[in-house]
PDB file of C-alpha atoms in Angstrom:
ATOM      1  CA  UNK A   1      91.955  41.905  39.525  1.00  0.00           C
ATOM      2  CA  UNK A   2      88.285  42.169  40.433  1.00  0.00           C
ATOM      3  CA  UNK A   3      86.895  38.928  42.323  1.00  0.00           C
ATOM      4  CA  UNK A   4      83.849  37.381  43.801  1.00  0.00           C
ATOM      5  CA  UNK A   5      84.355  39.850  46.812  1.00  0.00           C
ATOM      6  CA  UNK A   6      84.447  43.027  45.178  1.00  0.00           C
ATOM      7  CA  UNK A   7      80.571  41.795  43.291  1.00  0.00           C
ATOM      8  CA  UNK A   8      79.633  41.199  46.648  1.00  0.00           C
ATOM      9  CA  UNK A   9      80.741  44.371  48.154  1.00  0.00           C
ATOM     10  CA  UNK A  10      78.605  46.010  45.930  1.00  0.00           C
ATOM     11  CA  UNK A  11      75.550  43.707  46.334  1.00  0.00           C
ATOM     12  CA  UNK A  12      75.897  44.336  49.838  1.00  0.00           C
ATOM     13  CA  UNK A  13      76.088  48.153  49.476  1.00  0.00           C
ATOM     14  CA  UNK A  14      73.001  48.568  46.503  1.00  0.00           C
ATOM     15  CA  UNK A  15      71.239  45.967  48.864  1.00  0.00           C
ATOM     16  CA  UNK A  16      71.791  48.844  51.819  1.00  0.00           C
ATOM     17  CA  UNK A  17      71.014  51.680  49.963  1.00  0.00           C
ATOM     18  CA  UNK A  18      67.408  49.772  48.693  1.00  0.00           C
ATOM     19  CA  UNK A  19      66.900  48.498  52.977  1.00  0.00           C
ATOM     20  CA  UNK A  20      67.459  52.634  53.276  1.00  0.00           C
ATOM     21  CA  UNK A  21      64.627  53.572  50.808  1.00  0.00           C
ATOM     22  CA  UNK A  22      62.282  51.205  52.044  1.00  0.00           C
ATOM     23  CA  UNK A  23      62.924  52.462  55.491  1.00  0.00           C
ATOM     24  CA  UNK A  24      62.621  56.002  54.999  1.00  0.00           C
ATOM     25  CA  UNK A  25      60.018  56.218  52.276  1.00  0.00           C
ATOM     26  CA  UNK A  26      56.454  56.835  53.089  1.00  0.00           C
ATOM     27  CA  UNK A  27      55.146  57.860  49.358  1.00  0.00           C
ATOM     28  CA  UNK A  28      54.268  54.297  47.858  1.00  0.00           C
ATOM     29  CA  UNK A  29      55.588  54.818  44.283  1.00  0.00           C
ATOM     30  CA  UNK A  30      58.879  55.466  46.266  1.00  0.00           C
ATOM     31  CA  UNK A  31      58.436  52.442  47.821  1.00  0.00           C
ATOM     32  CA  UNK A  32      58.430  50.701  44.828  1.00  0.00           C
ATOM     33  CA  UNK A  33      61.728  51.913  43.641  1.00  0.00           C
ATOM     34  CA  UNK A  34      63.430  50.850  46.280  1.00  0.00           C
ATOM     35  CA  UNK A  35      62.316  47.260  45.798  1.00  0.00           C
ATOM     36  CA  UNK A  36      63.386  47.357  42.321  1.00  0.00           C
ATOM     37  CA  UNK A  37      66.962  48.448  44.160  1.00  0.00           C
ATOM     38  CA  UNK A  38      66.951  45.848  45.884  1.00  0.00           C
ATOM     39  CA  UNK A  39      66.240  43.155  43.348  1.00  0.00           C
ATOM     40  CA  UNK A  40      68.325  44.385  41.534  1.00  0.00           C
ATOM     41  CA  UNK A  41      71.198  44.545  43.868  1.00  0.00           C
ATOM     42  CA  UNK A  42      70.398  40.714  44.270  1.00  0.00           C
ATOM     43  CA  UNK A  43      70.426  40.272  40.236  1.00  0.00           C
ATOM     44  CA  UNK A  44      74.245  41.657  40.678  1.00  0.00           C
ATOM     45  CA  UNK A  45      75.011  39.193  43.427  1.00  0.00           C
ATOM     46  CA  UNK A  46      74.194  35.998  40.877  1.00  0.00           C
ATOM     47  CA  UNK A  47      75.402  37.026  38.040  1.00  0.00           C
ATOM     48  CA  UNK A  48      78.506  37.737  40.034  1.00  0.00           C
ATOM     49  CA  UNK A  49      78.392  34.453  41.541  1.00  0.00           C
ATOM     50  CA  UNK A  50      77.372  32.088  38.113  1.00  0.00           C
ATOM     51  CA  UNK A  51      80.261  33.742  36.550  1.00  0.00           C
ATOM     52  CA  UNK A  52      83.054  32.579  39.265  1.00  0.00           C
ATOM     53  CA  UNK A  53      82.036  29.637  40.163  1.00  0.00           C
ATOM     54  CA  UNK A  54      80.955  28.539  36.056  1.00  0.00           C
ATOM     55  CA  UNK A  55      77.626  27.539  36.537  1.00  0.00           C
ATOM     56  CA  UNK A  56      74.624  28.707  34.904  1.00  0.00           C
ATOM     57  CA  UNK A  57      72.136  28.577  37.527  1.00  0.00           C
ATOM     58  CA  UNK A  58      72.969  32.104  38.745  1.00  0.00           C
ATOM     59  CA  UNK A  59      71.522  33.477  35.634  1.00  0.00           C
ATOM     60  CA  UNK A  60      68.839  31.387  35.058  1.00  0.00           C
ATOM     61  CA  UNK A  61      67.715  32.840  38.974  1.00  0.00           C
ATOM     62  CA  UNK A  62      68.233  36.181  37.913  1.00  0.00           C
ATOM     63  CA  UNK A  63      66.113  36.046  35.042  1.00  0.00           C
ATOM     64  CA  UNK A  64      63.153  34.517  36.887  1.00  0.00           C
ATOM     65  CA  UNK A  65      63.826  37.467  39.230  1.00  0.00           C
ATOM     66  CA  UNK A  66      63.294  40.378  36.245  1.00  0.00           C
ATOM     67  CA  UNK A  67      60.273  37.990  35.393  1.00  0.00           C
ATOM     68  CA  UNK A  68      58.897  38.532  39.092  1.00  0.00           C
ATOM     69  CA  UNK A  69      59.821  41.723  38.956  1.00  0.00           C
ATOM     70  CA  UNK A  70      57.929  42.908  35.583  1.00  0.00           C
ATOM     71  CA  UNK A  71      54.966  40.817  37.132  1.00  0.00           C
ATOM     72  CA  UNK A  72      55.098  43.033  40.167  1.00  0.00           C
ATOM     73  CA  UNK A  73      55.053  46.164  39.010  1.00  0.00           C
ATOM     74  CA  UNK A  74      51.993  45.538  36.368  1.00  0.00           C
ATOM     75  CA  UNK A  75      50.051  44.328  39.622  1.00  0.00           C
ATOM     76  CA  UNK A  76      51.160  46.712  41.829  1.00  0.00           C
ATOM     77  CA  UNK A  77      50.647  49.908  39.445  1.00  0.00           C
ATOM     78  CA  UNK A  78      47.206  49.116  38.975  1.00  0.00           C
ATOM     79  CA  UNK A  79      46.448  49.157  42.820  1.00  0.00           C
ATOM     80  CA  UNK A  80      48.342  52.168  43.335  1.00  0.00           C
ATOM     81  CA  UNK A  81      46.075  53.793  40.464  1.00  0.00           C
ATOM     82  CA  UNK A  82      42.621  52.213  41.994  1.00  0.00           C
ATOM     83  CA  UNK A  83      43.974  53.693  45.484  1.00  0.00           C
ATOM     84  CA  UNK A  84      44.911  56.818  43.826  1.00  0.00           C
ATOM     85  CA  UNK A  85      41.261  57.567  42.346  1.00  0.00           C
ATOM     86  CA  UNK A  86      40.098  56.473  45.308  1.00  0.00           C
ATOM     87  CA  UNK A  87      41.964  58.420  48.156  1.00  0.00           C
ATOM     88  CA  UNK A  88      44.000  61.178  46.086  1.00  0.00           C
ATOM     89  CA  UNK A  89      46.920  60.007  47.862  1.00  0.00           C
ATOM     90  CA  UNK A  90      49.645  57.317  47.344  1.00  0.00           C
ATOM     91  CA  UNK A  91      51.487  57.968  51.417  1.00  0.00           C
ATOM     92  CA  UNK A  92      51.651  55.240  53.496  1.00  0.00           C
ATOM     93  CA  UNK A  93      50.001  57.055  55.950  1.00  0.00           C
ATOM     94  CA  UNK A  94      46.634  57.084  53.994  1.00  0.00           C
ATOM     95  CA  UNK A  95      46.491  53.807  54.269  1.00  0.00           C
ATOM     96  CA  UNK A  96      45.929  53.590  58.048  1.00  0.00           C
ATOM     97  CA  UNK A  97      42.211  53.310  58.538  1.00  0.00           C
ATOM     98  CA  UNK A  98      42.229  51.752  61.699  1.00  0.00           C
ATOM     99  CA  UNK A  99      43.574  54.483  64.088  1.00  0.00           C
ATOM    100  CA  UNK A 100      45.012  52.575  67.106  1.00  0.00           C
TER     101      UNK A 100
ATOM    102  CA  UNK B   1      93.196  46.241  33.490  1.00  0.00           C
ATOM    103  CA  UNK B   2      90.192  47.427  31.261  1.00  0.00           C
ATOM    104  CA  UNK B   3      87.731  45.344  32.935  1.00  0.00           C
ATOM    105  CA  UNK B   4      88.965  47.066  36.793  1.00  0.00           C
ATOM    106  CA  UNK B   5      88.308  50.550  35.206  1.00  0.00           C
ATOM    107  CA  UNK B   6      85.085  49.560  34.030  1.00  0.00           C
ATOM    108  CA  UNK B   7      84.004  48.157  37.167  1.00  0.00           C
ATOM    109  CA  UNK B   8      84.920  50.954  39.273  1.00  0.00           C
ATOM    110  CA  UNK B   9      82.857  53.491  37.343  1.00  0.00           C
ATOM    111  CA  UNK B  10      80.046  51.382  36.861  1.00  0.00           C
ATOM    112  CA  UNK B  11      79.534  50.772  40.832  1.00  0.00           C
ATOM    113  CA  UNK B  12      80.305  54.266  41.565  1.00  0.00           C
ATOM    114  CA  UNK B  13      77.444  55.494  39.061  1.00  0.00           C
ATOM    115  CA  UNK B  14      75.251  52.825  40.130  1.00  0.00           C
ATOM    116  CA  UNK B  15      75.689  53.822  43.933  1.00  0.00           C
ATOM    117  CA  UNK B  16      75.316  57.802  42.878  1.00  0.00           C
ATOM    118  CA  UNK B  17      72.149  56.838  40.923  1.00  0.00           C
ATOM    119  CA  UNK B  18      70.885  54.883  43.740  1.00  0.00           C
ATOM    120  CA  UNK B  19      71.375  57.154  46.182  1.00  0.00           C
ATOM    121  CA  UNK B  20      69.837  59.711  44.080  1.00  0.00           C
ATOM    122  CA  UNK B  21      66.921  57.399  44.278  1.00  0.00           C
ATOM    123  CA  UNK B  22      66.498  57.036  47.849  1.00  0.00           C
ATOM    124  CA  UNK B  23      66.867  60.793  48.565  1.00  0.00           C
ATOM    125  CA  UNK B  24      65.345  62.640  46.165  1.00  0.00           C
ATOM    126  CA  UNK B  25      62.133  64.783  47.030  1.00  0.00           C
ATOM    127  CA  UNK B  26      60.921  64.642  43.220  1.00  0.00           C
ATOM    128  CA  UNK B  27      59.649  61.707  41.819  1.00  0.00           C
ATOM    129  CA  UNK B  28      60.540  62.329  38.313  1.00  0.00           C
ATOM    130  CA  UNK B  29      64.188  62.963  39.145  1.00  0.00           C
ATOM    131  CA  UNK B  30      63.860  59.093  41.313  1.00  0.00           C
ATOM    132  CA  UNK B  31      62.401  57.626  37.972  1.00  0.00           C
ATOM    133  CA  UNK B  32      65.187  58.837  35.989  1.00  0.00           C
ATOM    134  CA  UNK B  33      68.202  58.368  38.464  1.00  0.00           C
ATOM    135  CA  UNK B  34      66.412  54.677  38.435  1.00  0.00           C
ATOM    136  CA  UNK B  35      66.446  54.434  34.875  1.00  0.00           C
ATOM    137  CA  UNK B  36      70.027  55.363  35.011  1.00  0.00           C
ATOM    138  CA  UNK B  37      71.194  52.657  37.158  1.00  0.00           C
ATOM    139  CA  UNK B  38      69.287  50.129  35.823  1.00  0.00           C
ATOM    140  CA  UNK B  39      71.348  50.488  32.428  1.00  0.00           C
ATOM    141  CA  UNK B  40      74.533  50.771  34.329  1.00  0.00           C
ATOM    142  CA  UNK B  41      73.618  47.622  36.194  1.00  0.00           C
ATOM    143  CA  UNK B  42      73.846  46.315  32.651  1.00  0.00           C
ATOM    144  CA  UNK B  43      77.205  47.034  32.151  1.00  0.00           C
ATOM    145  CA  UNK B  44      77.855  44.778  34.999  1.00  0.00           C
ATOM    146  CA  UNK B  45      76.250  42.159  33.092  1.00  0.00           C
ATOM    147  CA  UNK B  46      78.680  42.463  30.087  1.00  0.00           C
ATOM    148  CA  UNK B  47      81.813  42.403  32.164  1.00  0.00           C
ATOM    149  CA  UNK B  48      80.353  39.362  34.148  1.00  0.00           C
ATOM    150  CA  UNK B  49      80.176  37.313  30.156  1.00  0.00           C
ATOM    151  CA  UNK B  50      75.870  37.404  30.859  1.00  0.00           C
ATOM    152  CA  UNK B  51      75.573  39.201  27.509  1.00  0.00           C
ATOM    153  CA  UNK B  52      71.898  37.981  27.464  1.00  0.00           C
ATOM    154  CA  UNK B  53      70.826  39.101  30.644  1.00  0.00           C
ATOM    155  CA  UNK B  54      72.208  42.225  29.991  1.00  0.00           C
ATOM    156  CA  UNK B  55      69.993  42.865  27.049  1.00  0.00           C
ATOM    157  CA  UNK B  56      67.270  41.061  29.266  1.00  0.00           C
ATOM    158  CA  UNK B  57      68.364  44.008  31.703  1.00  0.00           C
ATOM    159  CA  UNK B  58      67.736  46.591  29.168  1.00  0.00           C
ATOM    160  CA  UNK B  59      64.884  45.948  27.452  1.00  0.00           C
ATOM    161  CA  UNK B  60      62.720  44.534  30.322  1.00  0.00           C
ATOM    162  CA  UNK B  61      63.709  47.132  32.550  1.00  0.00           C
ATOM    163  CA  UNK B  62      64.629  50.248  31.355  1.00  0.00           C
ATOM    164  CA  UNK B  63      62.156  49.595  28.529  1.00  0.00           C
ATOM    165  CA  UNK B  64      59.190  47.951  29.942  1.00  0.00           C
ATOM    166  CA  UNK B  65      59.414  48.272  33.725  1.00  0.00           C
ATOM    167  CA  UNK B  66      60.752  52.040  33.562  1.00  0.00           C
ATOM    168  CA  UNK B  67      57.720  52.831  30.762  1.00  0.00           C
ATOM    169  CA  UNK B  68      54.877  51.375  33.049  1.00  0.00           C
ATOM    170  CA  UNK B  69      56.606  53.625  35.439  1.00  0.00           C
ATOM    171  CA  UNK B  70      56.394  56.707  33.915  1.00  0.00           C
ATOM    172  CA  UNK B  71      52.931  55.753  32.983  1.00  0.00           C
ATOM    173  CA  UNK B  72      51.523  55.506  36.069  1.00  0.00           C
ATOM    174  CA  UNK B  73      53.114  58.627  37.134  1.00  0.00           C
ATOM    175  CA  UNK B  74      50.916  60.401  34.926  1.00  0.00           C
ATOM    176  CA  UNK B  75      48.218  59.468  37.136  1.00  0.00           C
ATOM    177  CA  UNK B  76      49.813  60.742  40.514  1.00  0.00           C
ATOM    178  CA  UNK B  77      51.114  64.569  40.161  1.00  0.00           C
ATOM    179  CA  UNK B  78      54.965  64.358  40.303  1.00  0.00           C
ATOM    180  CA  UNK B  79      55.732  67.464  40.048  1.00  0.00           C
ATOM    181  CA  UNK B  80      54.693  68.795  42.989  1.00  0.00           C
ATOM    182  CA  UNK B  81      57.750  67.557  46.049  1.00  0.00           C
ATOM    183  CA  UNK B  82      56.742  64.507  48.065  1.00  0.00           C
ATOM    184  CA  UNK B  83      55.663  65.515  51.431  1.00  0.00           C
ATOM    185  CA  UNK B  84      57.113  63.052  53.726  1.00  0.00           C
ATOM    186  CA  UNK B  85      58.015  62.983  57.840  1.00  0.00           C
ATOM    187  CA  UNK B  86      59.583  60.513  59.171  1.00  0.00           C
ATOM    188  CA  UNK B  87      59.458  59.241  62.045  1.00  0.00           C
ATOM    189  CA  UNK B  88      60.415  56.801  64.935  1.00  0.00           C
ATOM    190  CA  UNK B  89      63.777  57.740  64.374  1.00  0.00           C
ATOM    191  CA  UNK B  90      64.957  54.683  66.874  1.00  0.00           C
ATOM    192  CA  UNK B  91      63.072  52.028  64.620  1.00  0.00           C
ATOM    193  CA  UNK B  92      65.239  53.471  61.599  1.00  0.00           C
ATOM    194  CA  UNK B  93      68.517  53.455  63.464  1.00  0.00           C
ATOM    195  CA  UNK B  94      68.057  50.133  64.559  1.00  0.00           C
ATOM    196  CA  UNK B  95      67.386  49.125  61.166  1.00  0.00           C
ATOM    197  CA  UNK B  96      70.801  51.186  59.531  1.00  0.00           C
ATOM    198  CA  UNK B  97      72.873  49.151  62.270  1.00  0.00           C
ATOM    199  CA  UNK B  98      70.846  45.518  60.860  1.00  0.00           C
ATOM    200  CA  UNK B  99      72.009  46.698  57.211  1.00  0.00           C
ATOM    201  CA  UNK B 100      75.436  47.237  57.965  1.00  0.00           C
ATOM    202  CA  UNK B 101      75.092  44.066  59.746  1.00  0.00           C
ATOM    203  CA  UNK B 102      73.950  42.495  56.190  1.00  0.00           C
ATOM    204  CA  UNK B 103      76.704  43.883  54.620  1.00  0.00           C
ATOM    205  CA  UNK B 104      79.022  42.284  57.121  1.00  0.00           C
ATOM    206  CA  UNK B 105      77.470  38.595  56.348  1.00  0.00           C
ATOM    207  CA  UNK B 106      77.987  39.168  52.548  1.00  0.00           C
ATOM    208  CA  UNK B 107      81.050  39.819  52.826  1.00  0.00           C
ATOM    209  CA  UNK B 108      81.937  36.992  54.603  1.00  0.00           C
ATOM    210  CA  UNK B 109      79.837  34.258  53.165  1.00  0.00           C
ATOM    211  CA  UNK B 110      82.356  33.116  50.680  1.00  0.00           C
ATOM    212  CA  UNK B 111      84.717  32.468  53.588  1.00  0.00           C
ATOM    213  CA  UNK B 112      82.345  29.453  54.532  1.00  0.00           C
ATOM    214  CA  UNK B 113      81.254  28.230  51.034  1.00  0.00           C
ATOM    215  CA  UNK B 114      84.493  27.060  49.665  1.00  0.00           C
ATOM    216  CA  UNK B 115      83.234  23.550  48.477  1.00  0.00           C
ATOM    217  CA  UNK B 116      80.586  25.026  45.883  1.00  0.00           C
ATOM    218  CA  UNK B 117      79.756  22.226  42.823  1.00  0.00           C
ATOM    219  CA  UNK B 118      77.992  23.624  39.473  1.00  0.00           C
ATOM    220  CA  UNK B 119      75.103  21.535  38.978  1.00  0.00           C
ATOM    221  CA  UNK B 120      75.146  23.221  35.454  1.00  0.00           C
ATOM    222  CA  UNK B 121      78.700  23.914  34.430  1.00  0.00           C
ATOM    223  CA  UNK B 122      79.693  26.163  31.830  1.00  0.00           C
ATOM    224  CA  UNK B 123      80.218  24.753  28.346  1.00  0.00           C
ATOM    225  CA  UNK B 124      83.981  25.813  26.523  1.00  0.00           C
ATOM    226  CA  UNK B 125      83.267  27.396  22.962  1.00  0.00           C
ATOM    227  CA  UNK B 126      79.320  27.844  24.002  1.00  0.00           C
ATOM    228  CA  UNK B 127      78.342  31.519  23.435  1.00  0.00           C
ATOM    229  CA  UNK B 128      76.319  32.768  26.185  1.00  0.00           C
ATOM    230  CA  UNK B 129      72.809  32.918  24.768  1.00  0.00           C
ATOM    231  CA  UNK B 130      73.188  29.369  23.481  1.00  0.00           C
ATOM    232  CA  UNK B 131      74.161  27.910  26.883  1.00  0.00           C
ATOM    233  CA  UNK B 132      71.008  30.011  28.396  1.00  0.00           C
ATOM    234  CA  UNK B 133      68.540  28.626  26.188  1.00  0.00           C
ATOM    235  CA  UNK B 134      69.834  24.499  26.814  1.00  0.00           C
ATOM    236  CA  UNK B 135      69.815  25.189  30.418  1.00  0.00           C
ATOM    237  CA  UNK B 136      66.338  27.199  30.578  1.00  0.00           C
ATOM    238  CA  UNK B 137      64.675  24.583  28.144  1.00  0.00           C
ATOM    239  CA  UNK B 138      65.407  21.557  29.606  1.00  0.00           C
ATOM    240  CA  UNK B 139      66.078  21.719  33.005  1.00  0.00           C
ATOM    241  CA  UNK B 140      63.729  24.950  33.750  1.00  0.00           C
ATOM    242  CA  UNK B 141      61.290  24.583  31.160  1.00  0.00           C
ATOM    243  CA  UNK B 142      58.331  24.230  33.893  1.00  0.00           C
ATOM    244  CA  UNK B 143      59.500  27.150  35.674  1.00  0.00           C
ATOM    245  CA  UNK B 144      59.747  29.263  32.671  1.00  0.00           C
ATOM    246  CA  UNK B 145      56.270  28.301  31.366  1.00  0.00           C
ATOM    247  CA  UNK B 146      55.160  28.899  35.192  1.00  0.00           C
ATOM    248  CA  UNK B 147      56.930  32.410  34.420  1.00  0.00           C
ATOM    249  CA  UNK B 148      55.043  33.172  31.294  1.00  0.00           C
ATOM    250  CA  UNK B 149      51.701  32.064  33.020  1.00  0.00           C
ATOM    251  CA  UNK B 150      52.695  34.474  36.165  1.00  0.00           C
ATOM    252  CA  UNK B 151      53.112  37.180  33.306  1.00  0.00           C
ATOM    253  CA  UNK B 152      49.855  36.792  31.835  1.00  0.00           C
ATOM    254  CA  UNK B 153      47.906  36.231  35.346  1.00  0.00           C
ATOM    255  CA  UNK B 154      49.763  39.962  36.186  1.00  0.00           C
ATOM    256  CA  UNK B 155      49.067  41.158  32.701  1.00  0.00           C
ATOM    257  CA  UNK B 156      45.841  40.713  32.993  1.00  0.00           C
ATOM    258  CA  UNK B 157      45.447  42.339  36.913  1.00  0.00           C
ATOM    259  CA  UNK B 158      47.224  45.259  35.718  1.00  0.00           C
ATOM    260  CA  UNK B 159      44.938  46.008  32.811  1.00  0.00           C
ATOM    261  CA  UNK B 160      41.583  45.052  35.149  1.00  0.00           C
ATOM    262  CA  UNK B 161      43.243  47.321  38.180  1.00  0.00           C
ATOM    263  CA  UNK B 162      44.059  50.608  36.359  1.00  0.00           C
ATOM    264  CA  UNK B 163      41.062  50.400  33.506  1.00  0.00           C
ATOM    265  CA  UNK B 164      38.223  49.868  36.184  1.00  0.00           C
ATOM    266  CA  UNK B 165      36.145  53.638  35.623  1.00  0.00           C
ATOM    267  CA  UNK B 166      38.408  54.448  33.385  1.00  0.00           C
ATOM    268  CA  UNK B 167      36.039  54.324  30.019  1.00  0.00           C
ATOM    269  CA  UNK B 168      33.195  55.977  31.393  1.00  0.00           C
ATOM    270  CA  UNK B 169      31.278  56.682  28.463  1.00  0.00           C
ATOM    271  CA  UNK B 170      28.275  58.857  29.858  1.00  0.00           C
ATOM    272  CA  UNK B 171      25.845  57.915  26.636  1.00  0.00           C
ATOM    273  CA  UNK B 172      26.200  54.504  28.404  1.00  0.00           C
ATOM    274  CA  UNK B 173      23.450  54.284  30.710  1.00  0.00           C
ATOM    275  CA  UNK B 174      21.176  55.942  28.499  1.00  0.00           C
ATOM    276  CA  UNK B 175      22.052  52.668  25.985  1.00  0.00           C
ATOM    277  CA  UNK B 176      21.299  49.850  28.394  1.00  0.00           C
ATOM    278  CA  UNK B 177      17.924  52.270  29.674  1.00  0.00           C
ATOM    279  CA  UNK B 178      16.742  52.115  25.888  1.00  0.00           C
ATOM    280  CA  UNK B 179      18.104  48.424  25.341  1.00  0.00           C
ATOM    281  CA  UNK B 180      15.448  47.584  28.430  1.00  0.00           C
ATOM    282  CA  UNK B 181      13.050  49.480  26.996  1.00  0.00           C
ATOM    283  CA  UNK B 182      13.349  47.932  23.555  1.00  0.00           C
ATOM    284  CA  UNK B 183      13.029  44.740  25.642  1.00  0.00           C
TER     285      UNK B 183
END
């Protein structure tokens, strides 16, 4: 029988595997991917969650998170484009200006 | 039975995916691998009864979120290999140890939350969608319209960000200089 634990297993590991990404990513578009991991690692974690317990507010949480999320990415593409055309470069490292 | 098969093989493709994700050199192989576990983060979904966040799941991200994506990436040149070097390896370790740390907490935390109330219980006989929709239009209708606001403050950023210089039309300057001249 699956329970709570075994969702949250999971949650715990997706939620690693995203922590990993952002750690050792320095291309920006990478970057991105890993937060979408990790949301939605965190999406599992209340589904998981609404559905033992029988309440609904798990859902409703996840679904303002893939609202976030959508609203995220439309902002963040564009800068990533505008930096793109500016600096021909989406790494991390091209972001340093201020050399200290 | 059925539902223990299906969860196994959905977490190990999602983990696989994911991984594939977080390693791979190419960006077009991440974007796919993503797009992969996004729909078998779905699947979770159904087993979990959240047949409408599933479908939410689906369509807003492997649809929209995924497309926007793959958009963008025409801008950047995928298919040369990201260059990357990392380093301050210590930083990294210290942060690996801090995630398996996490991992440790969730697994615990239902051991200290054992007197959880719903504040919105589950209706019997209710399908899914129908219970969704009384909860998220009465008791978070002002966060949902704050939602669709958020989506149209982003919608428009996104189309301001990536169109500025976009259209340059080079008959345009010669336009305004005979408009003023006109004037």
């Amino acid at each position: 029988m699956i329970t709570l634990t075994h969702y949250l297993v999971l949650t715990g590991i997706l939620f690693s595997i995203g922590l990993v990404g952002v750690m050792r990513r320095t291309n920006l578009l990478m970057l991105f991917f890993s937060t979408e991991i990790l949301l939605n690692a965190v999406n599992i974690g209340f589904v998981a969650v609404s559905h033992y317990y029988g309440d609904l507010s798990g859902q409703m949480f996840a679904f303002f998170i893939i609202a976030v999320a959508a609203s995220e990415v439309a902002v963040g593409l564009g800068l990533l484009i505008l930096w793109y055309k500016r600096n021909g470069s989406i790494d991390l490292n091209s972001l340093q200006t201020m050399k200290g | 039975m059925y539902e223990i098969i299906a969860f196994y093989v959905f977490s190990a493709l999602t983990i696989g995916m994911f991984t594939i994700v977080v390693m791979s050199k190419n960006a077009l192989y991440a974007m796919s691998a993503l797009a992969g576990g996004m729909i078998f983060i779905s699947g979770f979904f159904f087993i979990l009864e959240a047949e409408f966040l599933g479908v939410v799941q689906i369509t807003v991200y492997s649809g929209a979120i995924m497309a926007l994506y793959a958009f963008g990436m025409m801008f950047f040149d995928t298919t040369r290999e990201v260059k990357e070097h990392v380093r301050a390896k210590k930083i990294s370790y210290t942060l690996f140890i801090l995630s398996a740390i996490l991992i440790l907490v969730i697994l615990s935390a239902p051991l200290f939350s054992e007197n959880i109330q719903a504040t919105y219980p589950t209706i019997e006989n209710v399908g899914n969608i129908q219970m969704i929709g009384l909860v998220l239009f009465t008791k978070y209708l002002v966060p949902f319209e704050l939602a669709a606001i958020m989506l149209l403050v982003a919608m428009i950023a996104g189309i301001v960000l990536a169109s500025k210089k976009m259209d340059f039309d080079p008959h345009f300057d010669e336009n305004a200089e005979f408009l003023q001249e006109v004037k």
